[in-house]
GROMACS .gro file of C-alpha atoms in nm:
model
  465
    1MET     CA    1   1.062   0.836  -0.538
    2THR     CA    2   0.789   0.686  -0.325
    3GLU     CA    3   0.921   0.372  -0.157
    4PRO     CA    4   0.711   0.057  -0.101
    5LEU     CA    5   0.838   0.004   0.253
    6TRP     CA    6   0.647  -0.323   0.280
    7VAL     CA    7   0.896  -0.485   0.041
    8ARG     CA    8   1.172  -0.452   0.301
    9ASP     CA    9   0.986  -0.695   0.526
   10ALA     CA   10   0.847  -0.921   0.256
   11VAL     CA   11   0.902  -1.279   0.148
   12PHE     CA   12   0.813  -1.320  -0.220
   13TYR     CA   13   0.686  -1.635  -0.386
   14GLN     CA   14   0.691  -1.678  -0.764
   15ILE     CA   15   0.425  -1.877  -0.945
   16PHE     CA   16   0.406  -1.996  -1.305
   17PRO     CA   17   0.023  -2.009  -1.307
   18GLU     CA   18  -0.019  -2.285  -1.566
   19ARG     CA   19   0.172  -2.525  -1.340
   20PHE     CA   20   0.082  -2.432  -0.982
   21ALA     CA   21  -0.269  -2.569  -0.925
   22ASN     CA   22  -0.582  -2.647  -1.125
   23GLY     CA   23  -0.873  -2.494  -0.937
   24ASP     CA   24  -1.127  -2.499  -1.220
   25PRO     CA   25  -1.107  -2.791  -1.465
   26SER     CA   26  -1.393  -2.639  -1.669
   27ASN     CA   27  -1.153  -2.386  -1.824
   28ASP     CA   28  -0.881  -2.638  -1.911
   29PRO     CA   29  -0.738  -2.617  -2.263
   30PRO     CA   30  -0.811  -2.921  -2.482
   31GLY     CA   31  -0.593  -3.226  -2.425
   32VAL     CA   32  -0.426  -3.125  -2.100
   33ALA     CA   33  -0.131  -3.338  -1.991
   34ASP     CA   34  -0.144  -3.555  -1.682
   35TRP     CA   35  -0.047  -3.346  -1.376
   36GLU     CA   36   0.124  -3.633  -1.196
   37ARG     CA   37   0.289  -3.829  -1.477
   38ASP     CA   38   0.376  -3.602  -1.769
   39LEU     CA   39   0.674  -3.372  -1.805
   40PRO     CA   40   0.644  -3.020  -1.948
   41THR     CA   41   0.725  -2.940  -2.308
   42ARG     CA   42   0.727  -2.602  -2.477
   43GLU     CA   43   0.378  -2.668  -2.610
   44ASN     CA   44   0.177  -2.874  -2.361
   45PHE     CA   45  -0.074  -2.753  -2.104
   46PHE     CA   46  -0.158  -2.887  -1.758
   47GLY     CA   47  -0.457  -2.672  -1.658
   48GLY     CA   48  -0.322  -2.450  -1.382
   49ASP     CA   49  -0.524  -2.132  -1.328
   50LEU     CA   50  -0.597  -1.840  -1.096
   51ALA     CA   51  -0.863  -2.035  -0.908
   52GLY     CA   52  -0.593  -2.288  -0.828
   53ILE     CA   53  -0.379  -2.017  -0.667
   54SER     CA   54  -0.675  -1.906  -0.457
   55ALA     CA   55  -0.749  -2.263  -0.356
   56ARG     CA   56  -0.389  -2.318  -0.248
   57ALA     CA   57  -0.344  -1.988  -0.067
   58ASP     CA   58  -0.288  -2.180   0.257
   59HIS     CA   59   0.040  -2.300   0.112
   60LEU     CA   60   0.159  -1.945   0.056
   61THR     CA   61   0.093  -1.871   0.421
   62ARG     CA   62   0.267  -2.189   0.534
   63VAL     CA   63   0.576  -2.101   0.333
   64GLY     CA   64   0.582  -1.756   0.492
   65ALA     CA   65   0.506  -1.559   0.176
   66THR     CA   66   0.375  -1.204   0.206
   67ALA     CA   67   0.398  -1.119  -0.164
   68LEU     CA   68   0.330  -1.311  -0.484
   69TYR     CA   69   0.477  -1.255  -0.829
   70THR     CA   70   0.310  -1.437  -1.116
   71THR     CA   71   0.437  -1.476  -1.469
   72PRO     CA   72   0.189  -1.334  -1.726
   73ILE     CA   73  -0.180  -1.401  -1.677
   74PHE     CA   74  -0.322  -1.216  -1.978
   75ALA     CA   75  -0.471  -1.368  -2.293
   76ALA     CA   76  -0.208  -1.550  -2.500
   77LEU     CA   77  -0.171  -1.868  -2.703
   78SER     CA   78   0.126  -2.029  -2.526
   79ASN     CA   79   0.147  -2.197  -2.188
   80HIS     CA   80   0.389  -1.929  -2.063
   81LYS     CA   81   0.176  -1.632  -2.181
   82TYR     CA   82   0.466  -1.409  -2.285
   83ASP     CA   83   0.301  -1.382  -2.629
   84THR     CA   84   0.017  -1.152  -2.527
   85THR     CA   85  -0.287  -1.126  -2.754
   86ASP     CA   86  -0.492  -0.899  -2.526
   87TYR     CA   87  -0.336  -0.711  -2.234
   88LEU     CA   88  -0.674  -0.616  -2.087
   89ARG     CA   89  -0.820  -0.965  -2.058
   90ILE     CA   90  -0.735  -1.255  -1.828
   91ASP     CA   91  -0.644  -1.561  -2.032
   92PRO     CA   92  -0.960  -1.776  -2.057
   93ALA     CA   93  -0.765  -2.083  -1.942
   94PHE     CA   94  -0.678  -1.892  -1.623
   95GLY     CA   95  -1.024  -1.753  -1.553
   96THR     CA   96  -1.203  -1.421  -1.585
   97LEU     CA   97  -1.179  -1.074  -1.439
   98ASP     CA   98  -1.401  -1.199  -1.156
   99THR     CA   99  -1.153  -1.480  -1.092
  100PHE     CA  100  -0.876  -1.222  -1.074
  101HIS     CA  101  -1.073  -1.013  -0.825
  102GLU     CA  102  -1.136  -1.323  -0.614
  103LEU     CA  103  -0.762  -1.396  -0.614
  104VAL     CA  104  -0.678  -1.040  -0.511
  105GLN     CA  105  -0.934  -1.059  -0.230
  106THR     CA  106  -0.801  -1.395  -0.113
  107LEU     CA  107  -0.440  -1.277  -0.112
  108HIS     CA  108  -0.505  -0.939   0.046
  109GLY     CA  109  -0.714  -1.108   0.313
  110ARG     CA  110  -0.399  -1.297   0.411
  111GLY     CA  111  -0.173  -0.994   0.394
  112ILE     CA  112  -0.019  -1.106   0.063
  113ARG     CA  113   0.049  -0.851  -0.212
  114LEU     CA  114   0.025  -0.935  -0.583
  115VAL     CA  115   0.283  -0.829  -0.843
  116LEU     CA  116   0.211  -0.893  -1.213
  117ASP     CA  117   0.439  -0.941  -1.512
  118ALA     CA  118   0.466  -0.646  -1.752
  119VAL     CA  119   0.559  -0.780  -2.095
  120PHE     CA  120   0.582  -0.444  -2.267
  121ASN     CA  121   0.878  -0.495  -2.502
  122HIS     CA  122   0.695  -0.738  -2.727
  123CYS     CA  123   0.357  -0.901  -2.780
  124GLY     CA  124   0.232  -1.216  -2.949
  125ASP     CA  125   0.186  -1.245  -3.323
  126SER     CA  126  -0.187  -1.285  -3.255
  127PHE     CA  127  -0.202  -0.946  -3.079
  128TRP     CA  128  -0.486  -0.753  -3.239
  129ALA     CA  129  -0.266  -0.465  -3.357
  130PHE     CA  130  -0.016  -0.696  -3.525
  131GLN     CA  131  -0.298  -0.888  -3.689
  132ASN     CA  132  -0.428  -0.558  -3.828
  133VAL     CA  133  -0.084  -0.494  -3.978
  134ILE     CA  134  -0.081  -0.839  -4.136
  135ALA     CA  135  -0.422  -0.772  -4.291
  136ASN     CA  136  -0.374  -0.412  -4.403
  137GLY     CA  137  -0.001  -0.361  -4.449
  138ARG     CA  138   0.117  -0.001  -4.460
  139GLN     CA  139  -0.244   0.115  -4.454
  140SER     CA  140  -0.282  -0.018  -4.101
  141PRO     CA  141  -0.300   0.253  -3.832
  142TYR     CA  142  -0.073   0.023  -3.627
  143TRP     CA  143   0.208  -0.012  -3.881
  144ASP     CA  144   0.435   0.210  -3.673
  145TRP     CA  145   0.359   0.013  -3.356
  146PHE     CA  146   0.619  -0.238  -3.476
  147TYR     CA  147   0.951  -0.256  -3.658
  148ILE     CA  148   0.859  -0.402  -3.996
  149GLY     CA  149   1.092  -0.452  -4.290
  150GLY     CA  150   0.837  -0.518  -4.562
  151HIS     CA  151   0.496  -0.645  -4.663
  152PRO     CA  152   0.353  -0.903  -4.679
  153ILE     CA  153   0.457  -1.008  -4.328
  154GLN     CA  154   0.682  -1.316  -4.332
  155SER     CA  155   0.763  -1.523  -4.026
  156ASP     CA  156   1.026  -1.765  -4.161
  157PRO     CA  157   1.255  -1.584  -4.142
  158PRO     CA  158   1.069  -1.290  -3.991
  159ASN     CA  159   1.086  -0.963  -4.180
  160TYR     CA  160   1.001  -0.776  -3.861
  161GLN     CA  161   1.192  -0.720  -3.538
  162THR     CA  162   1.125  -0.982  -3.272
  163CYS     CA  163   1.223  -1.057  -2.914
  164GLY     CA  164   1.518  -1.295  -2.919
  165GLY     CA  165   1.451  -1.399  -3.279
  166ALA     CA  166   1.121  -1.571  -3.195
  167PRO     CA  167   0.878  -1.507  -3.485
  168PHE     CA  168   0.577  -1.534  -3.254
  169LEU     CA  169   0.707  -1.240  -3.042
  170PRO     CA  170   0.699  -0.923  -3.257
  171LYS     CA  171   0.875  -0.633  -3.088
  172LEU     CA  172   0.667  -0.330  -2.998
  173ASN     CA  173   0.791   0.015  -3.095
  174THR     CA  174   0.794   0.149  -2.740
  175SER     CA  175   0.925   0.485  -2.866
  176ASN     CA  176   0.593   0.540  -3.040
  177PRO     CA  177   0.373   0.774  -2.829
  178GLU     CA  178   0.061   0.573  -2.918
  179VAL     CA  179   0.223   0.250  -2.801
  180GLN     CA  180   0.341   0.419  -2.484
  181LYS     CA  181  -0.009   0.548  -2.412
  182TYR     CA  182  -0.154   0.202  -2.466
  183LEU     CA  183   0.098   0.037  -2.233
  184LEU     CA  184   0.061   0.306  -1.967
  185ASP     CA  185  -0.316   0.250  -1.975
  186VAL     CA  186  -0.255  -0.123  -1.932
  187ALA     CA  187  -0.021  -0.064  -1.637
  188ALA     CA  188  -0.276   0.164  -1.473
  189TYR     CA  189  -0.575  -0.062  -1.538
  190TRP     CA  190  -0.444  -0.364  -1.350
  191ILE     CA  191  -0.326  -0.153  -1.056
  192GLU     CA  192  -0.679  -0.013  -1.041
  193GLN     CA  193  -0.810  -0.371  -1.047
  194GLY     CA  194  -0.611  -0.454  -0.733
  195ALA     CA  195  -0.255  -0.547  -0.834
  196ASP     CA  196   0.024  -0.415  -0.611
  197GLY     CA  197   0.302  -0.372  -0.864
  198TRP     CA  198   0.476  -0.486  -1.179
  199ARG     CA  199   0.780  -0.694  -1.266
  200LEU     CA  200   0.922  -0.559  -1.592
  201ASP     CA  201   1.013  -0.825  -1.846
  202VAL     CA  202   1.338  -0.771  -2.047
  203PRO     CA  203   1.313  -0.397  -1.979
  204TRP     CA  204   1.654  -0.313  -2.125
  205LYS     CA  205   1.518  -0.404  -2.470
  206ALA     CA  206   1.247  -0.136  -2.456
  207ASP     CA  207   1.283   0.240  -2.485
  208MET     CA  208   1.429   0.337  -2.146
  209ALA     CA  209   1.221   0.656  -2.155
  210LEU     CA  210   0.908   0.442  -2.110
  211TRP     CA  211   0.986   0.325  -1.758
  212PRO     CA  212   0.983   0.661  -1.574
  213LYS     CA  213   0.641   0.715  -1.728
  214VAL     CA  214   0.524   0.375  -1.605
  215ARG     CA  215   0.655   0.460  -1.260
  216GLU     CA  216   0.477   0.795  -1.253
  217ARG     CA  217   0.148   0.649  -1.374
  218VAL     CA  218   0.150   0.348  -1.142
  219LEU     CA  219   0.264   0.533  -0.829
  220GLY     CA  220   0.012   0.805  -0.901
  221ILE     CA  221  -0.258   0.544  -0.847
  222LYS     CA  222  -0.098   0.340  -0.569
  223PRO     CA  223   0.196   0.521  -0.406
  224ASP     CA  224   0.329   0.206  -0.238
  225ALA     CA  225   0.315  -0.010  -0.552
  226TYR     CA  226   0.636  -0.202  -0.626
  227LEU     CA  227   0.826  -0.191  -0.954
  228VAL     CA  228   1.102  -0.448  -1.008
  229SER     CA  229   1.313  -0.502  -1.315
  230GLU     CA  230   1.431  -0.829  -1.467
  231VAL     CA  231   1.806  -0.769  -1.496
  232TRP     CA  232   2.062  -1.047  -1.527
  233ARG     CA  233   2.389  -0.854  -1.554
  234GLY     CA  234   2.468  -0.483  -1.519
  235VAL     CA  235   2.224  -0.300  -1.294
  236SER     CA  236   2.362   0.055  -1.281
  237ASP     CA  237   2.086   0.190  -1.507
  238TRP     CA  238   1.828   0.065  -1.258
  239LEU     CA  239   1.967   0.205  -0.931
  240ASP     CA  240   1.885   0.574  -0.971
  241GLY     CA  241   1.527   0.549  -0.845
  242GLN     CA  242   1.387   0.698  -1.166
  243ARG     CA  243   1.246   0.377  -1.312
  244VAL     CA  244   1.210   0.095  -1.060
  245HIS     CA  245   1.257   0.021  -0.693
  246GLY     CA  246   1.471  -0.290  -0.737
  247VAL     CA  247   1.591  -0.568  -0.965
  248MET     CA  248   1.577  -0.945  -0.969
  249ASN     CA  249   1.910  -1.021  -0.805
  250TYR     CA  250   2.051  -1.268  -1.057
  251ARG     CA  251   2.402  -1.144  -0.977
  252LEU     CA  252   2.375  -1.252  -0.615
  253ARG     CA  253   2.226  -1.582  -0.733
  254ALA     CA  254   2.533  -1.647  -0.949
  255ASN     CA  255   2.762  -1.579  -0.653
  256ILE     CA  256   2.565  -1.803  -0.418
  257LEU     CA  257   2.572  -2.087  -0.670
  258ASP     CA  258   2.944  -2.045  -0.728
  259TYR     CA  259   3.012  -2.057  -0.355
  260ALA     CA  260   2.754  -2.302  -0.220
  261ILE     CA  261   2.687  -2.535  -0.514
  262PHE     CA  262   2.980  -2.538  -0.756
  263ASP     CA  263   3.281  -2.465  -0.529
  264HIS     CA  264   3.399  -2.197  -0.770
  265MET     CA  265   3.456  -1.956  -0.480
  266ASP     CA  266   3.598  -1.988  -0.132
  267ALA     CA  267   3.465  -1.784   0.159
  268GLU     CA  268   3.699  -1.491   0.094
  269ASP     CA  269   3.585  -1.468  -0.268
  270PHE     CA  270   3.221  -1.487  -0.172
  271ALA     CA  271   3.247  -1.230   0.106
  272TYR     CA  272   3.419  -0.990  -0.135
  273GLU     CA  273   3.147  -1.033  -0.399
  274VAL     CA  274   2.868  -0.980  -0.145
  275ASP     CA  275   3.037  -0.666  -0.014
  276TYR     CA  276   3.091  -0.539  -0.369
  277LEU     CA  277   2.725  -0.582  -0.459
  278LEU     CA  278   2.605  -0.415  -0.140
  279ARG     CA  279   2.834  -0.117  -0.198
  280GLU     CA  280   2.709  -0.087  -0.554
  281TYR     CA  281   2.343  -0.130  -0.460
  282GLY     CA  282   2.336   0.101  -0.159
  283ASP     CA  283   1.989   0.135  -0.009
  284ARG     CA  284   1.839  -0.013  -0.328
  285ALA     CA  285   1.944  -0.353  -0.187
  286TYR     CA  286   1.632  -0.348   0.030
  287TYR     CA  287   1.420  -0.380  -0.283
  288HIS     CA  288   1.612  -0.640  -0.483
  289LEU     CA  289   1.460  -0.989  -0.508
  290ASN     CA  290   1.708  -1.254  -0.393
  291LEU     CA  291   1.629  -1.561  -0.599
  292LEU     CA  292   1.788  -1.901  -0.649
  293GLY     CA  293   1.564  -2.010  -0.933
  294SER     CA  294   1.291  -1.891  -1.166
  295HIS     CA  295   1.095  -2.007  -1.468
  296ASP     CA  296   1.407  -1.922  -1.673
  297THR     CA  297   1.664  -2.131  -1.480
  298PRO     CA  298   1.731  -2.490  -1.380
  299ARG     CA  299   1.604  -2.571  -1.033
  300LEU     CA  300   1.832  -2.552  -0.732
  301LEU     CA  301   1.823  -2.921  -0.643
  302THR     CA  302   1.902  -3.014  -1.001
  303LEU     CA  303   2.198  -2.774  -1.009
  304SER     CA  304   2.325  -2.927  -0.684
  305ARG     CA  305   2.298  -3.277  -0.834
  306ARG     CA  306   2.047  -3.366  -0.561
  307ASN     CA  307   2.288  -3.265  -0.288
  308VAL     CA  308   2.037  -3.152  -0.026
  309GLN     CA  309   2.304  -3.019   0.210
  310ARG     CA  310   2.439  -2.781  -0.053
  311ALA     CA  311   2.085  -2.672  -0.140
  312VAL     CA  312   2.022  -2.595   0.228
  313ILE     CA  313   2.334  -2.375   0.237
  314ALA     CA  314   2.218  -2.184  -0.073
  315ILE     CA  315   1.870  -2.129   0.074
  316THR     CA  316   2.025  -2.010   0.399
  317LEU     CA  317   2.229  -1.749   0.213
  318GLN     CA  318   1.931  -1.646   0.001
  319VAL     CA  319   1.718  -1.565   0.305
  320THR     CA  320   1.984  -1.434   0.545
  321LEU     CA  321   2.171  -1.194   0.314
  322PRO     CA  322   2.036  -0.840   0.253
  323GLY     CA  323   1.750  -0.810   0.009
  324THR     CA  324   1.407  -0.963  -0.022
  325PRO     CA  325   1.399  -1.341  -0.075
  326MET     CA  326   1.189  -1.475  -0.361
  327ILE     CA  327   1.107  -1.846  -0.366
  328TYR     CA  328   1.026  -2.009  -0.698
  329TYR     CA  329   0.727  -2.237  -0.654
  330GLY     CA  330   0.834  -2.592  -0.572
  331ASP     CA  331   1.188  -2.504  -0.468
  332GLU     CA  332   1.067  -2.497  -0.108
  333ILE     CA  333   0.980  -2.867  -0.131
  334GLY     CA  334   1.279  -2.982  -0.333
  335MET     CA  335   1.130  -3.010  -0.681
  336GLU     CA  336   1.375  -3.084  -0.960
  337GLY     CA  337   1.395  -2.968  -1.319
  338ASP     CA  338   1.654  -2.874  -1.578
  339ASN     CA  339   1.639  -2.560  -1.791
  340ASP     CA  340   1.320  -2.433  -1.952
  341PRO     CA  341   1.081  -2.607  -2.004
  342ASP     CA  342   1.177  -2.873  -1.748
  343CYS     CA  343   1.193  -2.617  -1.465
  344ARG     CA  344   0.821  -2.558  -1.522
  345ARG     CA  345   0.691  -2.891  -1.399
  346PRO     CA  346   0.352  -2.904  -1.224
  347MET     CA  347   0.364  -2.838  -0.851
  348VAL     CA  348   0.384  -3.149  -0.634
  349TRP     CA  349   0.101  -3.146  -0.379
  350ASP     CA  350   0.159  -3.493  -0.230
  351GLU     CA  351   0.352  -3.402   0.085
  352ARG     CA  352   0.498  -3.753   0.100
  353ARG     CA  353   0.707  -3.652  -0.202
  354TRP     CA  354   0.840  -3.332  -0.046
  355ASN     CA  355   1.198  -3.310   0.074
  356PRO     CA  356   1.160  -3.256   0.450
  357ALA     CA  357   1.503  -3.098   0.502
  358ILE     CA  358   1.447  -2.836   0.233
  359TRP     CA  359   1.091  -2.767   0.348
  360GLN     CA  360   1.198  -2.728   0.712
  361THR     CA  361   1.492  -2.506   0.619
  362THR     CA  362   1.279  -2.278   0.403
  363THR     CA  363   0.993  -2.236   0.647
  364ARG     CA  364   1.215  -2.189   0.951
  365LEU     CA  365   1.419  -1.928   0.769
  366THR     CA  366   1.118  -1.731   0.645
  367ALA     CA  367   0.974  -1.737   0.996
  368ALA     CA  368   1.307  -1.612   1.131
  369ARG     CA  369   1.310  -1.330   0.874
  370HIS     CA  370   0.967  -1.219   0.994
  371GLU     CA  371   1.073  -1.245   1.359
  372HIS     CA  372   1.419  -1.086   1.344
  373PRO     CA  373   1.470  -0.727   1.222
  374ALA     CA  374   1.840  -0.814   1.183
  375LEU     CA  375   1.753  -1.033   0.884
  376ARG     CA  376   1.570  -0.742   0.723
  377SER     CA  377   1.858  -0.496   0.760
  378LEU     CA  378   2.147  -0.415   0.526
  379HIS     CA  379   2.410  -0.493   0.789
  380VAL     CA  380   2.653  -0.775   0.711
  381GLU     CA  381   2.970  -0.819   0.916
  382PRO     CA  382   3.202  -1.110   0.838
  383LEU     CA  383   3.327  -1.279   1.155
  384LYS     CA  384   3.540  -1.555   1.010
  385LEU     CA  385   3.654  -1.651   0.661
  386TRP     CA  386   3.825  -1.987   0.689
  387ASN     CA  387   3.874  -2.164   0.357
  388GLY     CA  388   3.516  -2.252   0.272
  389VAL     CA  389   3.366  -2.131   0.600
  390PHE     CA  390   3.179  -1.800   0.586
  391ALA     CA  391   3.057  -1.677   0.926
  392TYR     CA  392   2.881  -1.341   0.946
  393THR     CA  393   2.641  -1.144   1.160
  394ARG     CA  394   2.325  -0.958   1.072
  395ARG     CA  395   2.231  -0.681   1.314
  396ALA     CA  396   1.955  -0.427   1.368
  397ALA     CA  397   1.972  -0.235   1.696
  398ASP     CA  398   1.976  -0.500   1.972
  399ASP     CA  399   1.876  -0.786   1.743
  400VAL     CA  400   2.167  -1.003   1.624
  401VAL     CA  401   2.174  -1.319   1.411
  402LEU     CA  402   2.492  -1.516   1.343
  403VAL     CA  403   2.514  -1.728   1.026
  404VAL     CA  404   2.774  -1.997   0.956
  405THR     CA  405   2.798  -2.172   0.620
  406ASN     CA  406   3.041  -2.442   0.513
  407PRO     CA  407   2.987  -2.593   0.167
  408ARG     CA  408   3.317  -2.784   0.185
  409GLY     CA  409   3.463  -3.060   0.398
  410VAL     CA  410   3.452  -3.114   0.773
  411GLN     CA  411   3.645  -2.870   0.990
  412PRO     CA  412   3.776  -3.068   1.292
  413CYS     CA  413   3.765  -2.770   1.525
  414LEU     CA  414   3.647  -2.418   1.452
  415ASP     CA  415   3.624  -2.123   1.691
  416ILE     CA  416   3.415  -1.818   1.607
  417SER     CA  417   3.419  -1.504   1.819
  418VAL     CA  418   3.070  -1.402   1.924
  419PRO     CA  419   2.956  -1.056   1.812
  420GLU     CA  420   3.060  -0.768   2.031
  421GLY     CA  421   2.807  -0.650   2.286
  422VAL     CA  422   2.613  -0.977   2.300
  423ALA     CA  423   2.662  -1.142   2.639
  424ALA     CA  424   2.439  -1.443   2.583
  425PRO     CA  425   2.568  -1.763   2.747
  426ARG     CA  426   2.462  -1.973   2.450
  427TRP     CA  427   2.331  -1.952   2.095
  428ARG     CA  428   2.055  -2.164   1.941
  429ASP     CA  429   2.052  -2.280   1.579
  430ILE     CA  430   1.705  -2.216   1.439
  431LEU     CA  431   1.753  -2.481   1.170
  432SER     CA  432   1.816  -2.770   1.410
  433ASP     CA  433   1.737  -2.633   1.758
  434THR     CA  434   2.091  -2.729   1.862
  435VAL     CA  435   2.227  -2.511   2.143
  436PHE     CA  436   2.592  -2.403   2.147
  437PRO     CA  437   2.745  -2.270   2.471
  438VAL     CA  438   2.975  -1.969   2.469
  439THR     CA  439   3.324  -2.030   2.613
  440ASN     CA  440   3.558  -1.737   2.667
  441GLY     CA  441   3.371  -1.531   2.411
  442HIS     CA  442   3.380  -1.801   2.145
  443LEU     CA  443   3.149  -2.054   1.988
  444ARG     CA  444   3.329  -2.379   1.928
  445PHE     CA  445   3.231  -2.633   1.665
  446GLU     CA  446   3.396  -2.972   1.728
  447PRO     CA  447   3.369  -3.052   1.447
  448LEU     CA  448   3.199  -2.818   1.203
  449PRO     CA  449   3.022  -3.067   0.975
  450ALA     CA  450   3.090  -3.078   0.604
  451GLN     CA  451   2.832  -2.902   0.385
  452SER     CA  452   2.646  -2.746   0.676
  453ALA     CA  453   2.467  -2.426   0.767
  454PHE     CA  454   2.374  -2.272   1.101
  455VAL     CA  455   2.159  -1.969   1.176
  456LEU     CA  456   2.220  -1.882   1.539
  457VAL     CA  457   2.031  -1.651   1.773
  458PRO     CA  458   2.140  -1.563   2.128
  459GLU     CA  459   1.964  -1.720   2.422
  460PHE     CA  460   1.957  -1.566   2.767
  461GLY     CA  461   1.825  -1.682   3.103
  462ASN     CA  462   1.801  -2.042   3.221
  463ALA     CA  463   1.894  -2.318   2.981
  464ASP     CA  464   1.549  -2.473   3.016
  465GLY     CA  465   1.360  -2.157   2.954
   0.00000   0.00000   0.00000
């Protein structure tokens, strides 16, 4: 399988386009909500679009992003666009094909790749083929594109198979060769238009035989395109290299939250779970997206009950453990929001409302990932597991980074042995610029603060230079 090696070095950023930025008010849907004052509902619109992403591309660079994943951008009736009506057309509220090309050019000019959302298990009830079935019943040439229990079509309750029981999301018969051909043409078309890969939505619900065909078609056009699967639980079906390169690492997210946010794990538990995942993932771990939030989850700061220190620990683990970090828009500035739809609030652009500690942590960590090959390796070596304290090294050749996290109470005095083979007289914390001297081969924290995180790099030479 052709590997997109660029993913190993990437920092991903996820955008929900309707809520990121409004770059062209002329294409706003009627009656848009107020960007600054209103909260999201399942039905309202705020006017975000592709032009807004282009206009705010500076922010992607500031955050350290080198890849962008957007939720669906194709024609649909909802604000989330998972109810596709036309897979070959940009949603009019987001722009046009020209707007898409301008976005691709803007991103690629900054060295940022673009990954789109492949919603191939289901469509919207306004999808042209489903509408033909509604109109023509069994005489429709598209009858077998769906799973239909009778005619006329009924939506309450639906007499056709849906995604998750939602009547407006009829399930596509992805075992049908005609449906497969249509979806493969869609996958190819947008790669040809400049996209750099696909995130597969609920792929376990579709015919698993579809995905190797998607892989072959997409990589035949762009050999370094990236395919990533939305998987929340078991991942074994997605690790053989026959379908995708990686998965959205919801399992690691659950472990980080249990350790750093909820205190459901101590350091020994967490270290075991990380090691277990890495052994299961093998080299696939390079291509998994390490996320703390998405459009389907409550936001990190909300989960932490506004505990910024715990959020900082979680972000530190997200970026410094193996895999590719993916930042959900707004998490880098401390936005809040409960479960869908509240986690889809409009992006806050007034920097006076940003959380400086979370912003500084995120940007310093992404810069460190770009600078240090150790943070892009698969090497993790625990140095000390002391109740809640998890200290570990990341290493690649001569590059070494030492990470210390403590989501629990203050530790009056904690010694950590420095990694073997590193004779630096001191280590500097990239999060705070604090310098810690080495004494008899140990770093001493007197005390180690409660709910704290340190990302330490060795310093050689004179203390002032």
